[in-house]
Coordinates of C-alpha atoms and ligand atoms in Angstrom, one line a residue:
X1 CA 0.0 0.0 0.0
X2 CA 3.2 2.2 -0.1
X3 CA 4.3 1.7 -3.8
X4 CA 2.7 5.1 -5.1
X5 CA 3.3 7.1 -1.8
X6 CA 6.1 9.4 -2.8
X7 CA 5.5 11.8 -5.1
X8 CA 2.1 12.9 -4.1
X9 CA 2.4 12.7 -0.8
X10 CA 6.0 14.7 -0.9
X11 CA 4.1 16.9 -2.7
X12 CA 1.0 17.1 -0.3
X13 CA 3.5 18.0 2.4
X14 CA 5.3 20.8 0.5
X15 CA 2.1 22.2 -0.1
X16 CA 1.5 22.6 3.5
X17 CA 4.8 25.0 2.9
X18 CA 2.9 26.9 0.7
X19 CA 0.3 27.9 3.1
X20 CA 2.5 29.3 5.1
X21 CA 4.2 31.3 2.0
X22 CA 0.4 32.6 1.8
X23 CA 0.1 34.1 5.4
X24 CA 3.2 35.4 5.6
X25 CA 4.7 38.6 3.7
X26 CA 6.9 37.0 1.0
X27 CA 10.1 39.5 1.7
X28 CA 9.9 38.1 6.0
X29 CA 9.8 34.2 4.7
X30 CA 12.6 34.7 2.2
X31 CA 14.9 36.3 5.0
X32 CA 14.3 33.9 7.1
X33 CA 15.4 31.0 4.4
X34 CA 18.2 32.2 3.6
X35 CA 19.2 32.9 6.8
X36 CA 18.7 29.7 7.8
X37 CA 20.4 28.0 4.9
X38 CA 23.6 30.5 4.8
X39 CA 24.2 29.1 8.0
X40 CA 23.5 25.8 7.9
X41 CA 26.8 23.9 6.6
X42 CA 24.9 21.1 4.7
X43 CA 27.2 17.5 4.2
X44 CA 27.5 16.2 1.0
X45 CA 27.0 12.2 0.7
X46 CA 30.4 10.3 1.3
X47 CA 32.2 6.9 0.2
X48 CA 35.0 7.6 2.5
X49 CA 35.9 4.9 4.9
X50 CA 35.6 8.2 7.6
X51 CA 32.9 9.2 9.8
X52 CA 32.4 13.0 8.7
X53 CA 30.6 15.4 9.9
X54 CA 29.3 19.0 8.9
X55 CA 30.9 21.9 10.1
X56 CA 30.1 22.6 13.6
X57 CA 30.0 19.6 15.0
X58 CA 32.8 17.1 16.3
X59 CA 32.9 13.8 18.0
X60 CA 34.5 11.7 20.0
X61 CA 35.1 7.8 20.8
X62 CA 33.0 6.4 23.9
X63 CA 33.5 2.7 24.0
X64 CA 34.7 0.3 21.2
X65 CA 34.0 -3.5 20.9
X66 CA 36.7 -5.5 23.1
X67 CA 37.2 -2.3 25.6
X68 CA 37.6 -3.7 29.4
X69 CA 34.7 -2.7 31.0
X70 CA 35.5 -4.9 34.4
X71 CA 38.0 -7.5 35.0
X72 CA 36.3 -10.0 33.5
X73 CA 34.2 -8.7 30.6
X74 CA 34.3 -6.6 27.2
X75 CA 32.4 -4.7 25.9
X76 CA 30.1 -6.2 23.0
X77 CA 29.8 -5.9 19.1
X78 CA 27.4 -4.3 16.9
X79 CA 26.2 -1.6 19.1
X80 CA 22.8 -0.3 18.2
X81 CA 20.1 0.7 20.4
X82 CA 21.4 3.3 23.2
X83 CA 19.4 4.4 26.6
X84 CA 21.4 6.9 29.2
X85 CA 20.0 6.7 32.8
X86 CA 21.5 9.9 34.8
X87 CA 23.2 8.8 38.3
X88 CA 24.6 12.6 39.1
X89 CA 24.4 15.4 37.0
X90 CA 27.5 14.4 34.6
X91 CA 27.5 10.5 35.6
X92 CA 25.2 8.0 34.1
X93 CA 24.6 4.8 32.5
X94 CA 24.5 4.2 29.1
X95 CA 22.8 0.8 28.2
X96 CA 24.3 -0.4 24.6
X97 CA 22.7 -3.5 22.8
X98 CA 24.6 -5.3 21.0
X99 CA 22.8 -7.1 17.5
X100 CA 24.6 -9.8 16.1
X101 CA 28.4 -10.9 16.0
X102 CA 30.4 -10.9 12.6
X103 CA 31.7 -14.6 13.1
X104 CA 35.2 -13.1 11.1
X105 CA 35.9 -10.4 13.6
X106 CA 34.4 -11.7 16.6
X107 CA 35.5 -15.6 17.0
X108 CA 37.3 -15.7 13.4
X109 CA 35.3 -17.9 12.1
X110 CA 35.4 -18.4 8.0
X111 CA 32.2 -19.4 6.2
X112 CA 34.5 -21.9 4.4
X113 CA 35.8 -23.1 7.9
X114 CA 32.4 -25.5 8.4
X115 CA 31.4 -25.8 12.1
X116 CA 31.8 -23.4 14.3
X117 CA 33.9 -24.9 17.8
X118 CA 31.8 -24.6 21.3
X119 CA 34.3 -21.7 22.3
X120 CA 33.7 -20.1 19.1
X121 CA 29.8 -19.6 20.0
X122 CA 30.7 -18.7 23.5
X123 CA 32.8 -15.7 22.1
X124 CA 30.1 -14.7 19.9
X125 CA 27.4 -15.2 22.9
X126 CA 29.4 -13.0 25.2
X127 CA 29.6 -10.4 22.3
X128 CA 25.8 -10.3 22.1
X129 CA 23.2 -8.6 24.1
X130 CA 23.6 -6.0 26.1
X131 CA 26.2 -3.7 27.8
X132 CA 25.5 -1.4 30.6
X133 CA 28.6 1.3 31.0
X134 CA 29.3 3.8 33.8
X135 CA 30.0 7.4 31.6
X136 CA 31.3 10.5 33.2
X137 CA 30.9 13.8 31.1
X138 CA 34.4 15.4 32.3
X139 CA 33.9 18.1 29.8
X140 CA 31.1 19.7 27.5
X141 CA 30.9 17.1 25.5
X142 CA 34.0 15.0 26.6
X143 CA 32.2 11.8 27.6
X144 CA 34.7 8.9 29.0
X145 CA 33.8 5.1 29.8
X146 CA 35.0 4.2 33.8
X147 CA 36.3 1.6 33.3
X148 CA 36.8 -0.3 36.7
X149 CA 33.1 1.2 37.8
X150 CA 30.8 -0.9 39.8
X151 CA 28.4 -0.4 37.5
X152 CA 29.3 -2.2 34.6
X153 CA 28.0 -5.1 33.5
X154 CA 26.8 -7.2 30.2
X155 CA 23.6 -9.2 30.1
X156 CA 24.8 -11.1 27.1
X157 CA 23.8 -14.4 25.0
X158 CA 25.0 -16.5 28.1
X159 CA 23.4 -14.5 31.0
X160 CA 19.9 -16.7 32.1
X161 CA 16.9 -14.5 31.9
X162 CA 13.4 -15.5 33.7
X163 CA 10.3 -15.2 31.4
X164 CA 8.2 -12.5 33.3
X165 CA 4.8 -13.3 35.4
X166 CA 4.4 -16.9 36.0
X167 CA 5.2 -17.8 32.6
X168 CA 7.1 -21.2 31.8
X169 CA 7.7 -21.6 28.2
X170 CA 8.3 -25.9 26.8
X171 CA 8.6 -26.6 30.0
X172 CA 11.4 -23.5 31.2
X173 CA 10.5 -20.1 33.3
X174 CA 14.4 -18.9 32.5
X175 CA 15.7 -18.6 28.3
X176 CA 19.4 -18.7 28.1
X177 CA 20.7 -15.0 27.3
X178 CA 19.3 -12.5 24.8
X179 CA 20.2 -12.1 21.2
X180 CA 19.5 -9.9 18.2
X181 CA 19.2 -7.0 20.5
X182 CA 18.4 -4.4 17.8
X183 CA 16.7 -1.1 19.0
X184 CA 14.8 -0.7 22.3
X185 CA 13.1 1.6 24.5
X186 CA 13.3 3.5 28.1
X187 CA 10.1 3.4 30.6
X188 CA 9.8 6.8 32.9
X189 CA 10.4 4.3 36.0
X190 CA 14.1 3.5 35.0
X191 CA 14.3 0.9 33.3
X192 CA 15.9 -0.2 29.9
X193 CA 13.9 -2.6 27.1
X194 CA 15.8 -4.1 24.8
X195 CA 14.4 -5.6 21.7
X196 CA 15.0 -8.9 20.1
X197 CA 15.4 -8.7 16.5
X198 CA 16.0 -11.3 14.0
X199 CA 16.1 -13.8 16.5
X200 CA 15.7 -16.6 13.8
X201 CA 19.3 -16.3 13.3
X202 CA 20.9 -17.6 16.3
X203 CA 18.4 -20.9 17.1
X204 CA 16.7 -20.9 14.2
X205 CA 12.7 -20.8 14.0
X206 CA 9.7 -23.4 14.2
X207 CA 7.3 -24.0 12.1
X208 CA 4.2 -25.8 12.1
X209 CA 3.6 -28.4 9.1
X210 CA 0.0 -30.4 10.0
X211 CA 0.1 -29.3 13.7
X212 CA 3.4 -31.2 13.8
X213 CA 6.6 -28.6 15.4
X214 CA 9.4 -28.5 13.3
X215 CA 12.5 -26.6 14.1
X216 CA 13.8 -24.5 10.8
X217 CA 17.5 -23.7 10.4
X218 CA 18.1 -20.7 7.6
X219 CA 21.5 -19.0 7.2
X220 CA 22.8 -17.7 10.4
X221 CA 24.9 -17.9 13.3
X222 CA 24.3 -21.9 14.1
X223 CA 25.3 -21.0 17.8
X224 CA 22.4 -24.4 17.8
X225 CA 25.0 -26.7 17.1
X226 CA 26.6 -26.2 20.4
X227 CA 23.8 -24.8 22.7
X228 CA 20.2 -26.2 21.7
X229 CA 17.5 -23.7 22.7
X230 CA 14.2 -23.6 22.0
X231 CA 13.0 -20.6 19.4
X232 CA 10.5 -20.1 21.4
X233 CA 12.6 -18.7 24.3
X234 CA 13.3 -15.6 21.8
X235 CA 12.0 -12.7 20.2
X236 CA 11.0 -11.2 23.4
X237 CA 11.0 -7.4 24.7
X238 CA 13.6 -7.6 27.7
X239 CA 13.7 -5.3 30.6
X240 CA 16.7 -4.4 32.3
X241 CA 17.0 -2.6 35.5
X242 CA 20.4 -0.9 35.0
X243 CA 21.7 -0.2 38.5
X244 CA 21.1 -3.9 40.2
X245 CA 21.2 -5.6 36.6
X246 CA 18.0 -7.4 37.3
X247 CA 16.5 -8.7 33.7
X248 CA 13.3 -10.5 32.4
X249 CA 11.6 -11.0 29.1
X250 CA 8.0 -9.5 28.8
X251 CA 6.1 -12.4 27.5
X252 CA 2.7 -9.9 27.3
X253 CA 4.5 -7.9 24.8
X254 CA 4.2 -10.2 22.0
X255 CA 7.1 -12.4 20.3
X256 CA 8.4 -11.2 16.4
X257 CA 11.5 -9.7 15.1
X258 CA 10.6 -6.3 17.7
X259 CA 12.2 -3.3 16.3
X260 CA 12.1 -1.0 18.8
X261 CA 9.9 -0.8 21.8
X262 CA 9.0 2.9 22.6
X263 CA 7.1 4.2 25.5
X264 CA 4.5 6.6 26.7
X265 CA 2.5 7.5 29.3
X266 CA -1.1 7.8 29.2
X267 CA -3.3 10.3 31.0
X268 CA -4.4 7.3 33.7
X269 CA -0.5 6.4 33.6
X270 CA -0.6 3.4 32.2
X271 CA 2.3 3.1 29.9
X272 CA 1.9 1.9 26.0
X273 CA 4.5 0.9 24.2
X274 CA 4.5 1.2 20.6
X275 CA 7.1 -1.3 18.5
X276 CA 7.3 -2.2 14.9
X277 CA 8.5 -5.9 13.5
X278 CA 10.8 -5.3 10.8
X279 CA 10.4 -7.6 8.3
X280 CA 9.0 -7.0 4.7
X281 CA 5.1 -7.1 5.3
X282 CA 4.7 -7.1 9.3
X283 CA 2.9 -5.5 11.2
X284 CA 3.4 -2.3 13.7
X285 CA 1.8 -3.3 17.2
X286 CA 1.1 -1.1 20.7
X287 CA 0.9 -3.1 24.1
X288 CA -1.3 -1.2 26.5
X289 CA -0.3 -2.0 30.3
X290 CA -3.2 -2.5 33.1
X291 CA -1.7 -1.0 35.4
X292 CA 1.3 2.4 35.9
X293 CA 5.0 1.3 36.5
X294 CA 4.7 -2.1 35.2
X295 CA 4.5 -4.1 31.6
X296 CA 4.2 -7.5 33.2
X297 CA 0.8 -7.4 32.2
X298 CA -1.8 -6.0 29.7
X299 CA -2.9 -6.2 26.0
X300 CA -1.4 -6.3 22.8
X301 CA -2.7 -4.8 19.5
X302 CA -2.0 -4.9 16.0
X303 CA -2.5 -1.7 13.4
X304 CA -5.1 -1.9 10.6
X305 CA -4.3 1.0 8.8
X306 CA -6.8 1.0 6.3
X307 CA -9.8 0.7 8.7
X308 CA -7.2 3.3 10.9
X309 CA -8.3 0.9 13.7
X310 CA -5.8 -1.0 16.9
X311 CA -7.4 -4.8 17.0
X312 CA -6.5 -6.7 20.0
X313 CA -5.0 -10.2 20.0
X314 CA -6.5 -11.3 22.9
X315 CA -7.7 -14.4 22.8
X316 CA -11.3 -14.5 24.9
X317 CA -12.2 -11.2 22.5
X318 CA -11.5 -13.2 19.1
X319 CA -13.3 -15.9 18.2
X320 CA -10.7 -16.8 15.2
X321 CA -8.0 -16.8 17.7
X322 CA -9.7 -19.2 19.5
X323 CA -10.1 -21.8 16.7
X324 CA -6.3 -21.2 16.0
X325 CA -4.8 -21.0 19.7
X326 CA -4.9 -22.8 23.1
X327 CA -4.3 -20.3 25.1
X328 CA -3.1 -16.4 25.4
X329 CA 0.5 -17.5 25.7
X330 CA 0.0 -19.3 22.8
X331 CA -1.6 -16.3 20.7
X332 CA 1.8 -14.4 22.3
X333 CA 4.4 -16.8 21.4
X334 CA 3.1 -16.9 17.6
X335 CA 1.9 -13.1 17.3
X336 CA 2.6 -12.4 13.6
X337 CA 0.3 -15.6 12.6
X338 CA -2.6 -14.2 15.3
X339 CA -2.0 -10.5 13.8
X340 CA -2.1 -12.0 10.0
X341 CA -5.4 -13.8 11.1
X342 CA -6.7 -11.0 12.4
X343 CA -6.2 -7.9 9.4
X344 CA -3.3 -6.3 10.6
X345 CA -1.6 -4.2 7.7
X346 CA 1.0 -5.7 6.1
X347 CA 3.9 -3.0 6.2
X348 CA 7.4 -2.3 4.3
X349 CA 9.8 -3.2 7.5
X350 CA 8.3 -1.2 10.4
X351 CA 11.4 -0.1 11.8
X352 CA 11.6 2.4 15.0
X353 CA 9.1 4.4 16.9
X354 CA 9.2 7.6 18.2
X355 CA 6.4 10.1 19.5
X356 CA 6.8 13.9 19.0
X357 CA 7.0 15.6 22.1
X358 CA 4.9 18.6 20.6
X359 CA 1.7 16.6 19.2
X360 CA 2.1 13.5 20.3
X361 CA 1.9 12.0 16.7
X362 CA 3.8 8.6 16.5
X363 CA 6.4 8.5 13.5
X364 CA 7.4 5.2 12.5
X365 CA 10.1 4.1 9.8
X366 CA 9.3 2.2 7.4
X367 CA 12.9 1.0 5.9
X368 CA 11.8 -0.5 2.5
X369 CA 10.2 -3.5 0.8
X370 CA 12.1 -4.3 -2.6
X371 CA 9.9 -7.1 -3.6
X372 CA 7.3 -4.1 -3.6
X373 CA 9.3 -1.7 -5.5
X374 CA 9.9 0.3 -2.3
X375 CA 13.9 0.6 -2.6
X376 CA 13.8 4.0 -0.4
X377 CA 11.6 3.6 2.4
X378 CA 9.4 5.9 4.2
X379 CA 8.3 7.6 7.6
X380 CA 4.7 6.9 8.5
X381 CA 3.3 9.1 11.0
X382 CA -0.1 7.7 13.1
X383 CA -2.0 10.1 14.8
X384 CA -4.4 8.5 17.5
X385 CA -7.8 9.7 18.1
X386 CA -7.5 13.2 20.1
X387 CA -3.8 12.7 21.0
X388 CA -4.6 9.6 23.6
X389 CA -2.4 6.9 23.2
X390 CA -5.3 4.8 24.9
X391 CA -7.2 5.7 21.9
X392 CA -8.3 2.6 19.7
X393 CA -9.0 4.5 16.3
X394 CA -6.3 6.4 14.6
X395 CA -5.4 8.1 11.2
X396 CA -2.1 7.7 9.2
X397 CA -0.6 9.7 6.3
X398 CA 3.2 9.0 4.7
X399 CA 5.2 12.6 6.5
X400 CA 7.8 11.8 4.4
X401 CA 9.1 9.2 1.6
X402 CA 13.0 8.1 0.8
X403 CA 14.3 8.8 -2.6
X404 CA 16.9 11.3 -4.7
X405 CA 14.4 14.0 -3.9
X406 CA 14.7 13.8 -0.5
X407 CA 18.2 12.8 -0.6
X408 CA 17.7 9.8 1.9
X409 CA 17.2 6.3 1.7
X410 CA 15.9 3.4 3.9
X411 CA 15.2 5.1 7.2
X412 CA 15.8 3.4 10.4
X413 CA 16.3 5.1 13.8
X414 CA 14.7 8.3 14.8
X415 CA 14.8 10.5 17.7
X416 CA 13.0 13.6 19.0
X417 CA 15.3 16.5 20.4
X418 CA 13.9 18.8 23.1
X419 CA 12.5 21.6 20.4
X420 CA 11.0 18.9 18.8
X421 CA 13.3 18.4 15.7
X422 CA 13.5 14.4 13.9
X423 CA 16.9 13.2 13.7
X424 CA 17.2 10.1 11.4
X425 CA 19.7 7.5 10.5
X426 CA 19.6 5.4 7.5
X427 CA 20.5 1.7 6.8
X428 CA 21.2 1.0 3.6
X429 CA 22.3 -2.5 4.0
X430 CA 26.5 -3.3 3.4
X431 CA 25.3 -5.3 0.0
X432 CA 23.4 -2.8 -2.1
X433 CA 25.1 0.1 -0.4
X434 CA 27.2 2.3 -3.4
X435 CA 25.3 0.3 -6.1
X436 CA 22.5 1.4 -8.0
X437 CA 19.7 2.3 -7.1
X438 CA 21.2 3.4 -3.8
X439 CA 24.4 5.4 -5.8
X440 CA 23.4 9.2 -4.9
X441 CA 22.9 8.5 -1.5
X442 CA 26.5 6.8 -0.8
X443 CA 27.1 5.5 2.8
X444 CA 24.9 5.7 5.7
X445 CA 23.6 9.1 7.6
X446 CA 22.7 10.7 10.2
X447 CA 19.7 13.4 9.1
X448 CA 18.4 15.9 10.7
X449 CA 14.8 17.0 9.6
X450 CA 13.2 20.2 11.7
X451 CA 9.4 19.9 11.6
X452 CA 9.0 23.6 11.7
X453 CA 10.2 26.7 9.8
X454 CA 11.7 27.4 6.6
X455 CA 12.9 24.0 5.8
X456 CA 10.4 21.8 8.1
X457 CA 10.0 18.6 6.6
X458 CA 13.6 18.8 4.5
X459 CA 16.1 16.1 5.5
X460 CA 19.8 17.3 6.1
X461 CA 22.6 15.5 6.1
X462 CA 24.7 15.9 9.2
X463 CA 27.2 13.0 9.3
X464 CA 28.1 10.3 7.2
X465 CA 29.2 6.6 8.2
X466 CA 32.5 4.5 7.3
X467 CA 32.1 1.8 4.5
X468 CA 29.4 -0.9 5.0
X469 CA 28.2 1.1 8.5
X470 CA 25.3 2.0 9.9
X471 CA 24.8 4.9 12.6
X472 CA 22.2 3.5 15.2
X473 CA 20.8 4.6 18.8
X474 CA 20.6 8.2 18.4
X475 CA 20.3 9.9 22.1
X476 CA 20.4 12.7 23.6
X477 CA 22.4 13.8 27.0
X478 CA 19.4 15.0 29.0
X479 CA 21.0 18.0 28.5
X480 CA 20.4 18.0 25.1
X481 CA 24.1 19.1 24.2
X482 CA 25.6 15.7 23.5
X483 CA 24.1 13.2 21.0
X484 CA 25.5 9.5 21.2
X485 CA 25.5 7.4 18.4
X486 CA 26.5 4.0 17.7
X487 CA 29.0 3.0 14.7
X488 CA 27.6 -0.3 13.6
X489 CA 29.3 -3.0 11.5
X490 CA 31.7 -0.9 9.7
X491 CA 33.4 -3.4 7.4
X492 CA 31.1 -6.1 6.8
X493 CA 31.4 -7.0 3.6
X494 CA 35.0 -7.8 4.3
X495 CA 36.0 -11.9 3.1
X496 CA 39.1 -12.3 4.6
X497 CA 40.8 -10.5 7.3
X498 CA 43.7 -9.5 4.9
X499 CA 42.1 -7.2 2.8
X500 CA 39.1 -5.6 5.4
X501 CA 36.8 -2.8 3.6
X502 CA 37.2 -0.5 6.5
X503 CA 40.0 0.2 9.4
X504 CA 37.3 2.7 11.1
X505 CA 38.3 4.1 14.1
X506 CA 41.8 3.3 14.2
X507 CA 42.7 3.4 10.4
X508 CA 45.7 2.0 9.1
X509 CA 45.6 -2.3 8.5
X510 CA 43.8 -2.6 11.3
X511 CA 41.0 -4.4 12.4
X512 CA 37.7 -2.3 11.7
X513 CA 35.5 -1.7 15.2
X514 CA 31.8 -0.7 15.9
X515 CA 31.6 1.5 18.5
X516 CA 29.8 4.4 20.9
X517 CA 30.5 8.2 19.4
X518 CA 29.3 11.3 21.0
X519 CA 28.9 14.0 18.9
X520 CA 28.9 17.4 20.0
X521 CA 29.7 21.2 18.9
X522 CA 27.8 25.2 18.3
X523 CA 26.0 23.2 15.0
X524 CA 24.6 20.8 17.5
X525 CA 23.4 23.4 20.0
X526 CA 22.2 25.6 17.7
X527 CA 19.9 22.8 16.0
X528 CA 18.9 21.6 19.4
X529 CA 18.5 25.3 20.6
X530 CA 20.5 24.0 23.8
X531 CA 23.1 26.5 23.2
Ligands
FEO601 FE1 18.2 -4.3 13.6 FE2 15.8 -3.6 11.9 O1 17.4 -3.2 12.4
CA602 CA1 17.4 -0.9 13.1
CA603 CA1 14.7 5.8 18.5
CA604 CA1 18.5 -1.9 10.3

């Protein structure tokens, strides 16, 4: 239902520009553009194996994959989803999730090398998941990792996790470790929730074939070979408590590739959590808790966009659920095939969430669906009825499609700034990246897209990645004069460890390393309006 979005709808919201051309004097408006563009140093794309960055702004190295973080544990790989809880004023945690190991770097294992050994899967397990580092801001903008803090700690692919409430899945109330840990989310009582991705990859799936359970092995990490785990036991929403560590998957939440997990309080304060399942045609779901300060329990709906309508997968309200399902935990452990039954709105890789701090409206990615002949992607933005997120009826318009025009393709992460201004990163994945027809758009960015004034609604590049990267996690410093941002998988189209496609950070032959930037600077403040 995307495939003829762009144009017209790029054009709806320029016109919306127009308007505004129309109420105010001509000779005012055009001041105020140029002003606006004669100081705003815009980035041109990049190939360079570099992580650039417009004029005004400057970074710095926070943690990189392998760094001691205690005596006994490093920090992970792939960094992507980022959450900073404040402990004093210029200490605080920064949770880090870590996606997926790159066998070659992380336990230097070949493709051509056939199975993997038993200590091979424990390095990538303890690689994987999630890092929580002690950060001390020792000047505006200088942020540095402590290293021998009390604080640190991974909850990584070996760590055992309970399954929340009473829950016991084939026969287990704990899953061994988390995996796939892709974007995430932050609830306003201090915890962290870290999402489960494309959890297919590390035990493999099941699949049903005449009621019968099969287990399904696709390309991936095989970590199965060695460690046995049921699918089942992934795929989850986890939450972390930073400080004391304490961890549990949220079964209510619903099992799928989650995206991103992103939170909100309603006006009874009941949290809902909004997260997309990125996969071509999945759906985008919110979990309404029953109760404030706690997501142990609740229910989970699906989006219908065309009838603009939440439906709820709970079992004792849908009589097709019940000639499908058991039980509720049943209906939660297969959502997409309870959402599918239900209408939920097939969608091109529903990516993150967030929720403008101004309107409330939610703005989802949506990264692309080739097979569709959606190469560049698109941001959705749902508005629910009268701004409530309790709200069951909603309406949803494209606020902005991928493409040359734009100069961005396949959105991924967004965040909000404190004046209310998107900030975007892209993934173009390692494989297409360079090639047409992703050639004008080069490597990765970081984007930032004001939602007011002379160029509201215009994406500008800000900060390009190294070869085959991705910049993830976008967050703001609470405040609002540091943005950290995560480096992912520079280098993953390398083959062999002799001739790797980046050396990001270090440069040189060496090794290439995902890692936590902070970027800082007068552009940043001055975007922000934190200066
Ligand atoms: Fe892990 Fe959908 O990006
Ligand atoms: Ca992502
Ligand atoms: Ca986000
Ligand atoms: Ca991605």
């Amino acid at each position: 239902m995307h495939r003829n979005f762009s144009r017209r709808d790029f054009l709806e919201f320029m016109g919306r520009g127009m308007l505004v051309a129309s109420i105010f004097p001509n000779s005012l408006l055009t001041a105020c553009a140029s002003l606006e563009q004669s100081t705003f140093p815009s980035l041109t794309p990049s190939s360079a194996d570099a992580l650039r960055l417009a004029s005004g702004l400057n970074y710095q190295i926070v943690a990189t994959w392998g760094d001691k973080i205690s005596t006994t544990e490093s920090f992970g790989f792939n960094n992507d989803y980022l959450a900073y809880f404040p402990l004093r004023e210029n200490d605080g945690l920064l949770c880090v999730n870590h996606e997926a190991p790159f066998p070659l770097f992380v336990s230097n294992h070949k493709s051509t090398d056939g199975k993997k050994s038993k200590k091979q899967v424990e390095q990538e397990m303890d690689a994987t998941g999630v890092s929580i580092i002690h950060i001390r801001q020792e000047a505006p903008g200088s942020w540095k990792l402590i290293k021998d803090s009390p604080h640190n700690r991974l909850v990584n692919g070996r760590t055992r996790i309970p399954f929340s409430g009473s829950n016991k899945i084939l026969g287990s109330n704990t899953a061994l470790g988390t995996l796939a840990n892709c974007a995430g989310g932050q609830t306003p009582w201090g915890t962290y929730l870290s999402c489960e991705e494309n959890f297919h990859e590390f035990y493999g799936d099941v699949q049903y074939v005449n009621g019968k359970r099969e287990l399904v092995y696709k390309d991936g990490f095989q970590w199965h070979e060695h460690f046995r785990q049921p699918p089942e036991h992934y795929g989850w929403v986890v939450e972390i408590e930073p400080r004391s560590g304490k961890t549990e998957k949220l079964v209510p939440l619903g099992r799928f590739a989650h995206e991103s997990a992103t939170v909100t309080v309603a006006k009874d304060g009941r949290a809902v959590v909004y997260s997309g399942d990125d996969a071509v045609n999945q759906f985008l779901y919110k979990f309404v808790a029953d109760r404030p300060g706690s997501l142990r329990s609740g229910t989970l709906y699906v989006a219908n966009l065309q009838e603009g309508r939440w439906i709820p997968l709970a079992l004792d309200q849908q009589e097709v659920l019940q000639k499908n399902f058991h039980n509720q935990q049943e209906v939660l452990i297969h959502t997409r095939e309870a959402a599918r039954l239900l209408g939920a709105t097939p969608l091109d890789r529903p990516e993150d969430v967030e929720i403008c701090p101004r309107t409330g409206a939610v703005y989802l990615t949506l990264t692309n669906n080739v097979g569709k002949g959606n190469y560049f992607g698109s941001i959705l933005k749902l508005e629910e009825r009268a701004a409530d997120p309790l709200a069951m009826e909603f309406t949803s318009s494209t606020f902005l499609a991928g493409g040359p025009e734009t100069g961005f393709a396949c959105p991924d992460n967004l965040a909000f700034d404190r004046k209310g201004n998107l900030w975007m990163t892209t993934d173009i994945s390692g494989s297409a990246m360079n090639k047409d027809p992703y050639l004008p758009f080069q490597n990765n960015g970081l984007f930032y897209i004001p939602l007011e004034g002379p160029n509201a609604g215009k994406a500008q590049l800000l900060a390009t990645a190294p070869t085959d990267a991705e910049f993830t996690g976008p967050t703001f410093s609470p405040d609002g004069r540091s943005l950290f941002l995560c480096v992912q998988h520079p280098g993953e189209q390398t083959k062999s460890l002799e001739a790797c496609t980046s050396h990001w950070p270090a440069g040189g032959n060496s090794l290439p390393r995902p890692a936590v930037v902070v970027l800082s600077g007068p552009l940043l403040e001055r975007l922000t309006g934190t200066g």
